[in-house]
mmCIF file of N, CA and C in Angstrom:
data_model
loop_
_atom_site.group_PDB
_atom_site.id
_atom_site.type_symbol
_atom_site.label_atom_id
_atom_site.label_comp_id
_atom_site.label_asym_id
_atom_site.label_seq_id
_atom_site.Cartn_x
_atom_site.Cartn_y
_atom_site.Cartn_z
ATOM 1 N N UNK A 7 205.815 108.154 275.114
ATOM 2 C CA UNK A 7 204.872 107.272 275.758
ATOM 3 C C UNK A 7 204.708 107.606 277.236
ATOM 4 N N UNK A 8 205.762 107.594 278.000
ATOM 5 C CA UNK A 8 205.626 107.749 279.453
ATOM 6 C C UNK A 8 206.553 108.829 279.970
ATOM 7 N N UNK A 9 206.150 109.412 281.066
ATOM 8 C CA UNK A 9 206.992 110.372 281.759
ATOM 9 C C UNK A 9 207.704 109.608 282.863
ATOM 10 N N UNK A 10 208.724 108.862 282.480
ATOM 11 C CA UNK A 10 209.362 107.966 283.432
ATOM 12 C C UNK A 10 210.074 108.697 284.557
ATOM 13 N N UNK A 11 210.379 109.969 284.355
ATOM 14 C CA UNK A 11 211.028 110.726 285.421
ATOM 15 C C UNK A 11 210.109 110.804 286.629
ATOM 16 N N UNK A 12 208.813 110.901 286.393
ATOM 17 C CA UNK A 12 207.840 110.997 287.466
ATOM 18 C C UNK A 12 207.351 109.622 287.917
ATOM 19 N N UNK A 13 207.790 108.579 287.301
ATOM 20 C CA UNK A 13 207.320 107.242 287.653
ATOM 21 C C UNK A 13 205.993 106.915 287.018
ATOM 22 N N UNK A 14 205.696 107.541 285.893
ATOM 23 C CA UNK A 14 204.439 107.309 285.204
ATOM 24 C C UNK A 14 204.656 106.465 283.963
ATOM 25 N N UNK A 15 203.710 105.578 283.706
ATOM 26 C CA UNK A 15 203.751 104.758 282.499
ATOM 27 C C UNK A 15 202.370 104.794 281.867
ATOM 28 N N UNK A 16 202.318 105.173 280.602
ATOM 29 C CA UNK A 16 201.064 105.214 279.864
ATOM 30 C C UNK A 16 200.858 103.877 279.148
ATOM 31 N N UNK A 17 199.600 103.478 279.030
ATOM 32 C CA UNK A 17 199.271 102.249 278.304
ATOM 33 C C UNK A 17 197.843 102.353 277.804
ATOM 34 N N UNK A 18 197.477 101.421 276.938
ATOM 35 C CA UNK A 18 196.138 101.397 276.369
ATOM 36 C C UNK A 18 195.458 100.100 276.781
ATOM 37 N N UNK A 19 194.196 100.225 277.200
ATOM 38 C CA UNK A 19 193.383 99.053 277.544
ATOM 39 C C UNK A 19 191.922 99.445 277.400
ATOM 40 N N UNK A 20 191.091 98.504 277.000
ATOM 41 C CA UNK A 20 189.651 98.744 276.828
ATOM 42 C C UNK A 20 189.405 99.970 275.952
ATOM 43 N N UNK A 21 190.192 100.108 274.899
ATOM 44 C CA UNK A 21 190.066 101.208 273.934
ATOM 45 C C UNK A 21 190.211 102.594 274.550
ATOM 46 N N UNK A 22 190.966 102.690 275.649
ATOM 47 C CA UNK A 22 191.210 103.982 276.293
ATOM 48 C C UNK A 22 192.684 104.101 276.653
ATOM 49 N N UNK A 23 193.115 105.338 276.859
ATOM 50 C CA UNK A 23 194.474 105.597 277.331
ATOM 51 C C UNK A 23 194.445 105.695 278.848
ATOM 52 N N UNK A 24 195.424 105.064 279.476
ATOM 53 C CA UNK A 24 195.516 105.027 280.930
ATOM 54 C C UNK A 24 196.931 105.417 281.333
ATOM 55 N N UNK A 25 197.075 105.815 282.569
ATOM 56 C CA UNK A 25 198.397 106.150 283.089
ATOM 57 C C UNK A 25 198.523 105.566 284.498
ATOM 58 N N UNK A 26 199.584 104.825 284.695
ATOM 59 C CA UNK A 26 199.878 104.194 285.980
ATOM 60 C C UNK A 26 201.012 104.975 286.627
ATOM 61 N N UNK A 27 200.877 105.287 287.909
ATOM 62 C CA UNK A 27 201.936 106.026 288.592
ATOM 63 C C UNK A 27 202.067 105.520 290.025
ATOM 64 N N UNK A 28 203.312 105.352 290.441
ATOM 65 C CA UNK A 28 203.600 104.960 291.821
ATOM 66 C C UNK A 28 204.395 106.085 292.473
ATOM 67 N N UNK A 29 203.651 107.120 292.871
ATOM 68 C CA UNK A 29 204.254 108.240 293.575
ATOM 69 C C UNK A 29 204.248 107.934 295.071
ATOM 70 N N UNK A 30 204.641 108.895 295.871
ATOM 71 C CA UNK A 30 204.737 108.687 297.316
ATOM 72 C C UNK A 30 203.390 108.253 297.910
ATOM 73 N N UNK A 31 202.315 108.912 297.482
ATOM 74 C CA UNK A 31 200.997 108.561 298.003
ATOM 75 C C UNK A 31 200.603 107.133 297.640
ATOM 76 N N UNK A 32 200.896 106.723 296.415
ATOM 77 C CA UNK A 32 200.575 105.359 296.000
ATOM 78 C C UNK A 32 201.356 104.346 296.839
ATOM 79 N N UNK A 33 202.613 104.644 297.112
ATOM 80 C CA UNK A 33 203.425 103.730 297.913
ATOM 81 C C UNK A 33 202.877 103.609 299.331
ATOM 82 N N UNK A 34 202.450 104.731 299.890
ATOM 83 C CA UNK A 34 201.848 104.702 301.234
ATOM 84 C C UNK A 34 200.560 103.890 301.224
ATOM 85 N N UNK A 35 199.754 104.060 300.197
ATOM 86 C CA UNK A 35 198.503 103.311 300.088
ATOM 87 C C UNK A 35 198.771 101.816 299.982
ATOM 88 N N UNK A 36 199.785 101.443 299.217
ATOM 89 C CA UNK A 36 200.143 100.022 299.098
ATOM 90 C C UNK A 36 200.484 99.462 300.468
ATOM 91 N N UNK A 37 201.324 100.182 301.206
ATOM 92 C CA UNK A 37 201.726 99.696 302.534
ATOM 93 C C UNK A 37 200.539 99.624 303.495
ATOM 94 N N UNK A 38 199.681 100.649 303.477
ATOM 95 C CA UNK A 38 198.551 100.686 304.406
ATOM 96 C C UNK A 38 197.468 99.664 304.056
ATOM 97 N N UNK A 39 197.013 99.681 302.811
ATOM 98 C CA UNK A 39 195.899 98.813 302.413
ATOM 99 C C UNK A 39 196.286 97.346 302.297
ATOM 100 N N UNK A 40 197.450 97.106 301.747
ATOM 101 C CA UNK A 40 197.842 95.730 301.447
ATOM 102 C C UNK A 40 198.738 95.130 302.526
ATOM 103 N N UNK A 41 199.143 95.965 303.484
ATOM 104 C CA UNK A 41 200.012 95.528 304.576
ATOM 105 C C UNK A 41 201.249 94.798 304.051
ATOM 106 N N UNK A 42 201.897 95.462 303.110
ATOM 107 C CA UNK A 42 203.072 94.914 302.456
ATOM 108 C C UNK A 42 204.129 95.998 302.421
ATOM 109 N N UNK A 43 205.377 95.640 302.689
ATOM 110 C CA UNK A 43 206.479 96.581 302.576
ATOM 111 C C UNK A 43 206.743 96.801 301.087
ATOM 112 N N UNK A 44 206.865 98.043 300.680
ATOM 113 C CA UNK A 44 207.076 98.356 299.265
ATOM 114 C C UNK A 44 208.328 97.657 298.730
ATOM 115 N N UNK A 45 209.308 97.448 299.570
ATOM 116 C CA UNK A 45 210.534 96.764 299.142
ATOM 117 C C UNK A 45 210.275 95.312 298.761
ATOM 118 N N UNK A 46 209.155 94.745 299.206
ATOM 119 C CA UNK A 46 208.833 93.342 298.923
ATOM 120 C C UNK A 46 207.823 93.180 297.797
ATOM 121 N N UNK A 47 207.525 94.228 297.069
ATOM 122 C CA UNK A 47 206.506 94.178 296.019
ATOM 123 C C UNK A 47 206.834 93.132 294.961
ATOM 124 N N UNK A 48 208.085 93.031 294.566
ATOM 125 C CA UNK A 48 208.470 92.067 293.533
ATOM 126 C C UNK A 48 208.028 90.657 293.872
ATOM 127 N N UNK A 49 208.192 90.273 295.125
ATOM 128 C CA UNK A 49 207.790 88.938 295.569
ATOM 129 C C UNK A 49 206.271 88.771 295.526
ATOM 130 N N UNK A 50 205.545 89.860 295.724
ATOM 131 C CA UNK A 50 204.089 89.810 295.800
ATOM 132 C C UNK A 50 203.423 89.734 294.431
ATOM 133 N N UNK A 51 204.153 90.070 293.366
ATOM 134 C CA UNK A 51 203.545 90.109 292.041
ATOM 135 C C UNK A 51 203.269 88.734 291.441
ATOM 136 N N UNK A 52 203.485 87.691 292.204
ATOM 137 C CA UNK A 52 203.117 86.355 291.726
ATOM 138 C C UNK A 52 201.681 86.008 292.118
ATOM 139 N N UNK A 53 201.073 86.859 292.947
ATOM 140 C CA UNK A 53 199.708 86.625 293.417
ATOM 141 C C UNK A 53 198.732 87.479 292.605
ATOM 142 N N UNK A 54 197.753 86.868 291.957
ATOM 143 C CA UNK A 54 196.805 87.645 291.139
ATOM 144 C C UNK A 54 196.088 88.752 291.908
ATOM 145 N N UNK A 55 195.683 88.483 293.139
ATOM 146 C CA UNK A 55 194.977 89.517 293.896
ATOM 147 C C UNK A 55 195.886 90.699 294.190
ATOM 148 N N UNK A 56 197.151 90.435 294.398
ATOM 149 C CA UNK A 56 198.109 91.505 294.681
ATOM 150 C C UNK A 56 198.371 92.328 293.416
ATOM 151 N N UNK A 57 198.521 91.657 292.266
ATOM 152 C CA UNK A 57 198.715 92.383 291.001
ATOM 153 C C UNK A 57 197.539 93.327 290.776
ATOM 154 N N UNK A 58 196.332 92.809 290.964
ATOM 155 C CA UNK A 58 195.128 93.604 290.725
ATOM 156 C C UNK A 58 195.075 94.820 291.653
ATOM 157 N N UNK A 59 195.353 94.627 292.928
ATOM 158 C CA UNK A 59 195.287 95.733 293.883
ATOM 159 C C UNK A 59 196.386 96.762 293.640
ATOM 160 N N UNK A 60 197.586 96.314 293.353
ATOM 161 C CA UNK A 60 198.696 97.236 293.076
ATOM 162 C C UNK A 60 198.413 98.016 291.792
ATOM 163 N N UNK A 61 197.846 97.349 290.809
ATOM 164 C CA UNK A 61 197.453 97.988 289.558
ATOM 165 C C UNK A 61 196.412 99.080 289.839
ATOM 166 N N UNK A 62 195.396 98.745 290.619
ATOM 167 C CA UNK A 62 194.333 99.693 290.983
ATOM 168 C C UNK A 62 194.908 100.927 291.679
ATOM 169 N N UNK A 63 195.793 100.712 292.624
ATOM 170 C CA UNK A 63 196.388 101.825 293.373
ATOM 171 C C UNK A 63 197.202 102.719 292.447
ATOM 172 N N UNK A 64 197.914 102.127 291.506
ATOM 173 C CA UNK A 64 198.705 102.908 290.555
ATOM 174 C C UNK A 64 197.861 103.760 289.623
ATOM 175 N N UNK A 65 196.625 103.359 289.377
ATOM 176 C CA UNK A 65 195.736 104.120 288.499
ATOM 177 C C UNK A 65 195.098 105.321 289.198
ATOM 178 N N UNK A 66 195.006 105.286 290.506
ATOM 179 C CA UNK A 66 194.229 106.266 291.269
ATOM 180 C C UNK A 66 194.659 107.720 291.055
ATOM 181 N N UNK A 67 195.935 107.987 290.924
ATOM 182 C CA UNK A 67 196.408 109.374 290.815
ATOM 183 C C UNK A 67 195.825 110.088 289.595
ATOM 184 N N UNK A 68 195.642 109.368 288.504
ATOM 185 C CA UNK A 68 195.149 109.994 287.278
ATOM 186 C C UNK A 68 193.700 109.648 286.945
ATOM 187 N N UNK A 69 193.182 108.578 287.516
ATOM 188 C CA UNK A 69 191.862 108.102 287.105
ATOM 189 C C UNK A 69 190.879 107.989 288.260
ATOM 190 N N UNK A 70 191.267 108.452 289.430
ATOM 191 C CA UNK A 70 190.381 108.396 290.580
ATOM 192 C C UNK A 70 190.294 106.988 291.148
ATOM 193 N N UNK A 71 189.480 106.867 292.168
ATOM 194 C CA UNK A 71 189.342 105.575 292.846
ATOM 195 C C UNK A 71 188.596 104.586 291.961
ATOM 196 N N UNK A 72 189.233 103.474 291.709
ATOM 197 C CA UNK A 72 188.613 102.359 290.986
ATOM 198 C C UNK A 72 188.477 101.204 291.971
ATOM 199 N N UNK A 73 187.588 100.301 291.673
ATOM 200 C CA UNK A 73 187.484 99.098 292.503
ATOM 201 C C UNK A 73 188.465 98.050 291.983
ATOM 202 N N UNK A 74 188.695 97.037 292.797
ATOM 203 C CA UNK A 74 189.531 95.926 292.339
ATOM 204 C C UNK A 74 188.896 95.249 291.127
ATOM 205 N N UNK A 75 187.570 95.182 291.095
ATOM 206 C CA UNK A 75 186.890 94.559 289.956
ATOM 207 C C UNK A 75 187.130 95.343 288.668
ATOM 208 N N UNK A 76 187.081 96.680 288.743
ATOM 209 C CA UNK A 76 187.349 97.500 287.557
ATOM 210 C C UNK A 76 188.797 97.335 287.101
ATOM 211 N N UNK A 77 189.715 97.330 288.041
ATOM 212 C CA UNK A 77 191.126 97.118 287.699
ATOM 213 C C UNK A 77 191.312 95.737 287.085
ATOM 214 N N UNK A 78 190.622 94.741 287.626
ATOM 215 C CA UNK A 78 190.693 93.382 287.094
ATOM 216 C C UNK A 78 190.192 93.287 285.663
ATOM 217 N N UNK A 79 189.158 94.054 285.343
ATOM 218 C CA UNK A 79 188.641 94.060 283.963
ATOM 219 C C UNK A 79 189.677 94.632 282.998
ATOM 220 N N UNK A 80 190.372 95.692 283.433
ATOM 221 C CA UNK A 80 191.435 96.264 282.593
ATOM 222 C C UNK A 80 192.561 95.249 282.386
ATOM 223 N N UNK A 81 192.941 94.582 283.459
ATOM 224 C CA UNK A 81 194.005 93.573 283.372
ATOM 225 C C UNK A 81 193.571 92.455 282.429
ATOM 226 N N UNK A 82 192.331 92.034 282.535
ATOM 227 C CA UNK A 82 191.818 90.972 281.660
ATOM 228 C C UNK A 82 191.871 91.425 280.198
ATOM 229 N N UNK A 83 191.506 92.688 279.953
ATOM 230 C CA UNK A 83 191.509 93.217 278.589
ATOM 231 C C UNK A 83 192.912 93.248 277.992
ATOM 232 N N UNK A 84 193.882 93.660 278.779
ATOM 233 C CA UNK A 84 195.237 93.804 278.246
ATOM 234 C C UNK A 84 196.080 92.543 278.409
ATOM 235 N N UNK A 85 195.694 91.659 279.309
ATOM 236 C CA UNK A 85 196.457 90.442 279.579
ATOM 237 C C UNK A 85 197.293 90.598 280.839
ATOM 238 N N UNK A 86 197.356 89.542 281.612
ATOM 239 C CA UNK A 86 198.064 89.581 282.899
ATOM 240 C C UNK A 86 199.548 89.885 282.706
ATOM 241 N N UNK A 87 200.177 89.255 281.726
ATOM 242 C CA UNK A 87 201.614 89.463 281.514
ATOM 243 C C UNK A 87 201.914 90.913 281.170
ATOM 244 N N UNK A 88 201.102 91.512 280.288
ATOM 245 C CA UNK A 88 201.331 92.914 279.919
ATOM 246 C C UNK A 88 201.065 93.836 281.109
ATOM 247 N N UNK A 89 200.032 93.546 281.884
ATOM 248 C CA UNK A 89 199.731 94.358 283.074
ATOM 249 C C UNK A 89 200.895 94.302 284.061
ATOM 250 N N UNK A 90 201.444 93.118 284.270
ATOM 251 C CA UNK A 90 202.587 92.972 285.185
ATOM 252 C C UNK A 90 203.792 93.756 284.658
ATOM 253 N N UNK A 91 203.982 93.769 283.333
ATOM 254 C CA UNK A 91 205.086 94.542 282.753
ATOM 255 C C UNK A 91 204.889 96.039 282.966
ATOM 256 N N UNK A 92 203.647 96.506 282.825
ATOM 257 C CA UNK A 92 203.360 97.926 283.028
ATOM 258 C C UNK A 92 203.628 98.306 284.485
ATOM 259 N N UNK A 93 203.202 97.459 285.413
ATOM 260 C CA UNK A 93 203.461 97.720 286.836
ATOM 261 C C UNK A 93 204.965 97.775 287.090
ATOM 262 N N UNK A 94 205.690 96.818 286.543
ATOM 263 C CA UNK A 94 207.146 96.776 286.719
ATOM 264 C C UNK A 94 207.800 98.033 286.157
ATOM 265 N N UNK A 95 207.408 98.444 284.948
ATOM 266 C CA UNK A 95 207.974 99.653 284.340
ATOM 267 C C UNK A 95 207.714 100.878 285.210
ATOM 268 N N UNK A 96 206.509 100.965 285.752
ATOM 269 C CA UNK A 96 206.162 102.120 286.587
ATOM 270 C C UNK A 96 206.989 102.139 287.872
ATOM 271 N N UNK A 97 207.226 100.955 288.468
ATOM 272 C CA UNK A 97 208.053 100.919 289.680
ATOM 273 C C UNK A 97 209.502 101.271 289.361
ATOM 274 N N UNK A 98 210.007 100.779 288.249
ATOM 275 C CA UNK A 98 211.384 101.108 287.853
ATOM 276 C C UNK A 98 211.495 102.606 287.587
ATOM 277 N N UNK A 99 210.471 103.184 286.967
ATOM 278 C CA UNK A 99 210.490 104.625 286.704
ATOM 279 C C UNK A 99 210.398 105.427 288.000
ATOM 280 N N UNK A 100 209.694 104.891 288.987
ATOM 281 C CA UNK A 100 209.572 105.583 290.268
ATOM 282 C C UNK A 100 210.855 105.515 291.081
ATOM 283 N N UNK A 101 211.622 104.444 290.866
ATOM 284 C CA UNK A 101 212.877 104.238 291.602
ATOM 285 C C UNK A 101 214.013 103.969 290.634
ATOM 286 N N UNK A 102 214.413 104.954 289.819
ATOM 287 C CA UNK A 102 215.446 104.690 288.809
ATOM 288 C C UNK A 102 216.774 104.248 289.399
ATOM 289 N N UNK A 103 217.078 104.676 290.630
ATOM 290 C CA UNK A 103 218.344 104.276 291.239
ATOM 291 C C UNK A 103 218.374 102.790 291.542
ATOM 292 N N UNK A 104 217.226 102.149 291.651
ATOM 293 C CA UNK A 104 217.171 100.716 291.949
ATOM 294 C C UNK A 104 217.596 99.871 290.753
ATOM 295 N N UNK A 105 217.629 100.461 289.544
ATOM 296 C CA UNK A 105 218.020 99.712 288.353
ATOM 297 C C UNK A 105 219.485 99.332 288.386
ATOM 298 N N UNK A 106 220.275 100.052 289.128
ATOM 299 C CA UNK A 106 221.716 99.823 289.131
ATOM 300 C C UNK A 106 222.173 99.278 290.477
ATOM 301 N N UNK A 107 221.398 98.384 291.034
ATOM 302 C CA UNK A 107 221.734 97.796 292.323
ATOM 303 C C UNK A 107 223.098 97.141 292.233
ATOM 304 N N UNK A 108 223.936 97.429 293.203
ATOM 305 C CA UNK A 108 225.248 96.801 293.260
ATOM 306 C C UNK A 108 226.288 97.479 292.399
ATOM 307 N N UNK A 109 225.940 98.568 291.737
ATOM 308 C CA UNK A 109 226.949 99.260 290.944
ATOM 309 C C UNK A 109 227.151 100.657 291.511
ATOM 310 N N UNK A 110 228.052 101.368 290.917
ATOM 311 C CA UNK A 110 228.346 102.721 291.378
ATOM 312 C C UNK A 110 227.496 103.744 290.639
ATOM 313 N N UNK A 111 226.402 103.304 290.033
ATOM 314 C CA UNK A 111 225.509 104.231 289.354
ATOM 315 C C UNK A 111 226.124 104.880 288.134
ATOM 316 N N UNK A 112 226.938 104.151 287.404
ATOM 317 C CA UNK A 112 227.546 104.688 286.207
ATOM 318 C C UNK A 112 228.869 105.370 286.463
ATOM 319 N N UNK A 113 229.277 105.509 287.698
ATOM 320 C CA UNK A 113 230.554 106.138 288.030
ATOM 321 C C UNK A 113 231.570 105.049 288.347
ATOM 322 N N UNK A 114 232.798 105.335 288.057
ATOM 323 C CA UNK A 114 233.854 104.376 288.379
ATOM 324 C C UNK A 114 234.006 104.290 289.891
ATOM 325 N N UNK A 115 234.199 103.089 290.406
ATOM 326 C CA UNK A 115 234.376 102.970 291.851
ATOM 327 C C UNK A 115 235.662 103.655 292.302
ATOM 328 N N UNK A 116 235.668 104.125 293.526
ATOM 329 C CA UNK A 116 236.857 104.781 294.070
ATOM 330 C C UNK A 116 237.995 103.774 294.144
ATOM 331 N N UNK A 117 239.193 104.191 293.783
ATOM 332 C CA UNK A 117 240.312 103.255 293.838
ATOM 333 C C UNK A 117 240.642 102.876 295.279
ATOM 334 N N UNK A 118 241.109 101.652 295.436
ATOM 335 C CA UNK A 118 241.512 101.192 296.767
ATOM 336 C C UNK A 118 242.816 101.883 297.141
ATOM 337 N N UNK A 119 242.996 102.225 298.416
ATOM 338 C CA UNK A 119 244.251 102.874 298.814
ATOM 339 C C UNK A 119 245.422 101.914 298.636
ATOM 340 N N UNK A 120 246.526 102.482 298.202
ATOM 341 C CA UNK A 120 247.727 101.671 298.003
ATOM 342 C C UNK A 120 248.419 101.497 299.348
ATOM 343 N N UNK A 121 249.075 100.344 299.537
ATOM 344 C CA UNK A 121 249.802 100.154 300.795
ATOM 345 C C UNK A 121 250.986 101.125 300.866
ATOM 346 N N UNK A 122 251.354 101.455 302.080
ATOM 347 C CA UNK A 122 252.487 102.367 302.286
ATOM 348 C C UNK A 122 253.747 101.736 301.699
ATOM 349 N N UNK A 123 254.616 102.563 301.080
ATOM 350 C CA UNK A 123 255.841 102.006 300.489
ATOM 351 C C UNK A 123 256.766 101.457 301.585
ATOM 352 N N UNK A 124 257.472 100.414 301.213
ATOM 353 C CA UNK A 124 258.422 99.819 302.166
ATOM 354 C C UNK A 124 259.668 100.683 302.236
ATOM 355 N N UNK A 125 260.309 100.619 303.387
ATOM 356 C CA UNK A 125 261.560 101.375 303.554
ATOM 357 C C UNK A 125 262.647 100.673 302.770
ATOM 358 N N UNK A 126 263.483 101.476 302.130
ATOM 359 C CA UNK A 126 264.563 100.846 301.367
ATOM 360 C C UNK A 126 265.515 100.099 302.296
ATOM 361 N N UNK A 127 265.978 98.985 301.839
ATOM 362 C CA UNK A 127 266.895 98.188 302.648
ATOM 363 C C UNK A 127 268.164 97.889 301.877
ATOM 364 N N UNK A 128 268.960 96.990 302.441
ATOM 365 C CA UNK A 128 270.240 96.627 301.828
ATOM 366 C C UNK A 128 270.075 95.452 300.886
ATOM 367 N N UNK A 129 268.916 94.801 300.951
ATOM 368 C CA UNK A 129 268.692 93.651 300.110
ATOM 369 C C UNK A 129 269.048 92.351 300.820
ATOM 370 N N UNK A 130 269.657 92.431 302.032
ATOM 371 C CA UNK A 130 270.015 91.244 302.777
ATOM 372 C C UNK A 130 268.923 90.909 303.768
ATOM 373 N N UNK A 131 268.708 89.604 303.965
ATOM 374 C CA UNK A 131 267.755 89.160 304.955
ATOM 375 C C UNK A 131 268.411 89.191 306.297
ATOM 376 N N UNK A 132 267.676 89.410 307.294
ATOM 377 C CA UNK A 132 268.247 89.462 308.657
ATOM 378 C C UNK A 132 268.126 88.148 309.334
#
């Protein structure tokens, strides 16, 4: 279905095959046009206008420049919830390391250093 290594997600809408991608250029366009930090995209996906614009920008690499109205028609055809899922999948594919936030990325954490051994004593308290 998708080339997730490249951050691409394929989907079907309006009886056509489409591909959404959030590459470096798409991320720059999001920041420039929408005046939003890419790190804050998750918070922005609750706004319909933001979903539509982010969706449009993700389509540009493979389908050329679309208007927000054209992107909105695709979203309407496939459903808002499915469109939001496709956007989310594409962002996760673009940033696979973000899936493991707070973990060691599948590797065991480095062991904590052990305290220095105590000097042997006589066993009597001083």
